Amino acid sequence: FSVPDCQTSISAMAADAEGNSYAVWSAYPIYVEGEEYDYKLQGIWLVKYDSMGAQLEKVSLLEDLGEWYVYEMCIDKEGRLYMNSGEKVFVYNAKLKFEKTIDITGFENMFLVEDTRVFGVRHVAAGPELVELDTEKGDVKATYGSIPAFNGFFVDGRNGKLLYSGPSKLYEYDLATCESMEVLNWVDVNVNGNCISAFKVLKDGRFALLYDNYEDDPEVIFLTKVSRSQIPEKEVLTLASFSGDDTTLQQKIIQ
């Protein structure tokens, strides 16, 4: 995707149920050394591709979005697109036509539940708050609190519950009771929880996560639940530290 005299980049991507993918492309002027730089956004587009990567459709978003920067996107099972700027969520229908804007300050970690319900997280004085959007009315539908140790992502989980990550553990969250239950300790499965950039529960029950420890090449890791009898015996060593960066310490322990 190229624009004359501009540098282009993808700020958000998503896929629909048919295997098509969507990307939000932004274009800014190319920097020329010695000249005053013009930071003005030159254009922003939503581009649809088929499963082989061929471009199917391109729609300009500049009139609807203005200067807002989209950094998250998801698509429900009806084909509606939700693009999050952190302050506003822009809703488009399956024909890539603009429908509405939902104003919500500090909205992040947007994800779908049951392929229809749009959730995200915002940080309030009491801590992280889980938010469900009312996509028909264009407002907040419900909020959920009591989320300890959150620092990474929320995803649609198993048995009607959600999953979310902390710096060292993965938790299951019950929307009905607003209670969290530990699922696993990341270090026990040789994963640094601070290095997970994406997470998905697969249909067969496995966990798939995009992992980048900034030392090795990024990789996709699959976690499969097995019976305790299949796990080798481990010797447990206890380490105490007065100071030190938690992310670095976890990485050294895993290595």
mmCIF file of C-alpha atoms in Angstrom, residues 106-238:
data_model
loop_
_atom_site.group_PDB
_atom_site.id
_atom_site.type_symbol
_atom_site.label_atom_id
_atom_site.label_comp_id
_atom_site.label_asym_id
_atom_site.label_seq_id
_atom_site.Cartn_x
_atom_site.Cartn_y
_atom_site.Cartn_z
ATOM 1 C CA GLY A 106 -9.317 5.709 28.183
ATOM 2 C CA PHE A 107 -10.673 2.631 26.401
ATOM 3 C CA GLU A 108 -8.117 -0.081 25.565
ATOM 4 C CA ASN A 109 -7.619 -3.854 25.220
ATOM 5 C CA MET A 110 -10.776 -4.121 23.091
ATOM 6 C CA PHE A 111 -12.019 -7.673 22.441
ATOM 7 C CA LEU A 112 -15.150 -9.658 21.564
ATOM 8 C CA VAL A 113 -17.119 -12.071 23.741
ATOM 9 C CA GLU A 114 -19.233 -14.729 21.990
ATOM 10 C CA ASP A 115 -18.272 -12.983 18.716
ATOM 11 C CA THR A 116 -20.924 -10.310 19.369
ATOM 12 C CA ARG A 117 -20.333 -8.417 22.646
ATOM 13 C CA VAL A 118 -17.647 -5.685 22.594
ATOM 14 C CA PHE A 119 -15.551 -5.318 25.742
ATOM 15 C CA GLY A 120 -12.500 -3.334 26.773
ATOM 16 C CA VAL A 121 -10.630 -2.017 29.802
ATOM 17 C CA ARG A 122 -10.244 1.446 31.249
ATOM 18 C CA HIS A 123 -8.296 2.476 34.327
ATOM 19 C CA VAL A 124 -10.125 4.296 37.127
ATOM 20 C CA ALA A 125 -9.105 5.307 40.646
ATOM 21 C CA ALA A 126 -10.110 1.899 42.053
ATOM 22 C CA GLY A 127 -8.028 0.058 39.427
ATOM 23 C CA PRO A 128 -8.728 -1.623 36.077
ATOM 24 C CA GLU A 129 -12.405 -1.648 35.103
ATOM 25 C CA LEU A 130 -13.873 -4.010 32.524
ATOM 26 C CA VAL A 131 -16.388 -2.262 30.243
ATOM 27 C CA GLU A 132 -19.022 -3.682 27.911
ATOM 28 C CA LEU A 133 -20.265 -1.381 25.152
ATOM 29 C CA ASP A 134 -23.856 -1.034 24.002
ATOM 30 C CA THR A 135 -23.153 -1.058 20.282
ATOM 31 C CA GLU A 136 -26.773 -0.355 19.338
ATOM 32 C CA LYS A 137 -27.261 2.707 21.562
ATOM 33 C CA GLY A 138 -23.641 3.833 21.269
ATOM 34 C CA ASP A 139 -22.956 3.934 24.997
ATOM 35 C CA VAL A 140 -21.602 1.902 27.940
ATOM 36 C CA LYS A 141 -23.797 -1.100 28.689
ATOM 37 C CA ALA A 142 -22.135 -2.429 31.880
ATOM 38 C CA THR A 143 -18.954 -2.202 33.944
ATOM 39 C CA TYR A 144 -17.179 -4.873 35.992
ATOM 40 C CA GLY A 145 -14.529 -4.320 38.656
ATOM 41 C CA SER A 146 -12.347 -6.283 41.105
ATOM 42 C CA ILE A 147 -9.577 -7.182 38.668
ATOM 43 C CA PRO A 148 -6.339 -7.754 40.640
ATOM 44 C CA ALA A 149 -2.889 -8.019 39.036
ATOM 45 C CA PHE A 150 -4.028 -7.038 35.521
ATOM 46 C CA ASN A 151 -1.239 -5.877 33.235
ATOM 47 C CA GLY A 152 -1.721 -7.436 29.836
ATOM 48 C CA PHE A 153 -4.863 -8.498 27.993
ATOM 49 C CA PHE A 154 -8.413 -9.817 28.292
ATOM 50 C CA VAL A 155 -9.786 -12.473 25.910
ATOM 51 C CA ASP A 156 -12.939 -14.521 25.542
ATOM 52 C CA GLY A 157 -12.248 -17.621 27.593
ATOM 53 C CA ARG A 158 -13.821 -20.996 28.335
ATOM 54 C CA ASN A 159 -17.210 -22.023 29.753
ATOM 55 C CA GLY A 160 -18.629 -18.509 29.432
ATOM 56 C CA LYS A 161 -15.801 -16.938 31.407
ATOM 57 C CA LEU A 162 -13.006 -14.543 30.388
ATOM 58 C CA LEU A 163 -9.249 -14.889 30.695
ATOM 59 C CA TYR A 164 -6.810 -12.134 31.605
ATOM 60 C CA SER A 165 -3.106 -11.933 32.314
ATOM 61 C CA GLY A 166 -1.099 -10.518 35.174
ATOM 62 C CA PRO A 167 2.693 -10.117 35.220
ATOM 63 C CA SER A 168 3.217 -13.711 36.394
ATOM 64 C CA LYS A 169 -0.145 -15.502 36.196
ATOM 65 C CA LEU A 170 -3.129 -16.180 33.948
ATOM 66 C CA TYR A 171 -6.560 -15.725 35.543
ATOM 67 C CA GLU A 172 -10.123 -16.740 34.732
ATOM 68 C CA TYR A 173 -12.745 -14.029 35.333
ATOM 69 C CA ASP A 174 -16.427 -14.691 35.999
ATOM 70 C CA LEU A 175 -18.688 -11.887 34.722
ATOM 71 C CA ALA A 176 -21.550 -13.052 36.946
ATOM 72 C CA THR A 177 -19.619 -12.847 40.238
ATOM 73 C CA CYS A 178 -16.741 -10.467 39.290
ATOM 74 C CA GLU A 179 -14.346 -12.997 40.840
ATOM 75 C CA SER A 180 -10.956 -14.139 39.529
ATOM 76 C CA MET A 181 -9.412 -17.601 39.737
ATOM 77 C CA GLU A 182 -5.793 -18.500 38.948
ATOM 78 C CA VAL A 183 -5.418 -20.757 35.890
ATOM 79 C CA LEU A 184 -1.643 -21.061 35.682
ATOM 80 C CA ASN A 185 1.667 -19.463 36.607
ATOM 81 C CA TRP A 186 3.476 -18.273 33.472
ATOM 82 C CA VAL A 187 6.926 -19.117 34.831
ATOM 83 C CA ASP A 188 5.814 -22.733 35.424
ATOM 84 C CA VAL A 189 5.286 -23.101 31.662
ATOM 85 C CA ASN A 190 8.523 -21.262 30.778
ATOM 86 C CA VAL A 191 6.791 -18.085 29.655
ATOM 87 C CA ASN A 192 7.476 -14.500 30.738
ATOM 88 C CA GLY A 193 4.021 -12.985 31.149
ATOM 89 C CA ASN A 194 5.344 -9.502 30.350
ATOM 90 C CA CYS A 195 6.361 -10.622 26.831
ATOM 91 C CA ILE A 196 2.956 -11.791 25.550
ATOM 92 C CA SER A 197 1.553 -9.436 22.920
ATOM 93 C CA ALA A 198 -1.488 -11.478 21.811
ATOM 94 C CA PHE A 199 -3.486 -14.407 23.169
ATOM 95 C CA LYS A 200 -6.239 -16.694 21.846
ATOM 96 C CA VAL A 201 -8.229 -19.672 23.115
ATOM 97 C CA LEU A 202 -8.496 -22.210 20.282
ATOM 98 C CA LYS A 203 -11.543 -24.392 19.622
ATOM 99 C CA ASP A 204 -9.694 -27.500 20.828
ATOM 100 C CA GLY A 205 -8.987 -25.848 24.200
ATOM 101 C CA ARG A 206 -5.339 -25.010 23.618
ATOM 102 C CA PHE A 207 -3.945 -21.548 24.312
ATOM 103 C CA ALA A 208 -2.066 -19.779 21.500
ATOM 104 C CA LEU A 209 0.073 -16.775 22.368
ATOM 105 C CA LEU A 210 2.316 -14.429 20.421
ATOM 106 C CA TYR A 211 5.552 -14.187 22.388
ATOM 107 C CA ASP A 212 8.496 -11.802 22.057
ATOM 108 C CA ASN A 213 11.158 -11.612 24.786
ATOM 109 C CA TYR A 214 13.163 -9.035 22.729
ATOM 110 C CA GLU A 215 16.205 -11.333 22.768
ATOM 111 C CA ASP A 216 15.095 -14.145 20.430
ATOM 112 C CA ASP A 217 12.893 -14.066 17.333
ATOM 113 C CA PRO A 218 9.155 -13.602 18.039
ATOM 114 C CA GLU A 219 7.249 -16.896 18.081
ATOM 115 C CA VAL A 220 3.797 -18.387 18.492
ATOM 116 C CA ILE A 221 3.565 -20.684 21.530
ATOM 117 C CA PHE A 222 0.830 -23.291 22.014
ATOM 118 C CA LEU A 223 -0.074 -24.488 25.525
ATOM 119 C CA THR A 224 -1.932 -27.784 25.940
ATOM 120 C CA LYS A 225 -3.521 -28.903 29.201
ATOM 121 C CA VAL A 226 -2.274 -32.353 30.272
ATOM 122 C CA SER A 227 -2.797 -34.535 33.331
ATOM 123 C CA ARG A 228 -0.493 -33.940 36.292
ATOM 124 C CA SER A 229 1.002 -37.429 35.857
ATOM 125 C CA GLN A 230 2.488 -36.353 32.488
ATOM 126 C CA ILE A 231 4.413 -33.446 34.007
ATOM 127 C CA PRO A 232 8.037 -34.241 34.974
ATOM 128 C CA GLU A 233 9.046 -33.743 38.585
ATOM 129 C CA LYS A 234 10.694 -30.375 39.225
ATOM 130 C CA GLU A 235 12.997 -29.220 41.957
ATOM 131 C CA VAL A 236 11.739 -25.932 43.402
ATOM 132 C CA LEU A 237 14.276 -23.245 44.249
ATOM 133 C CA THR A 238 13.213 -20.102 46.102
#
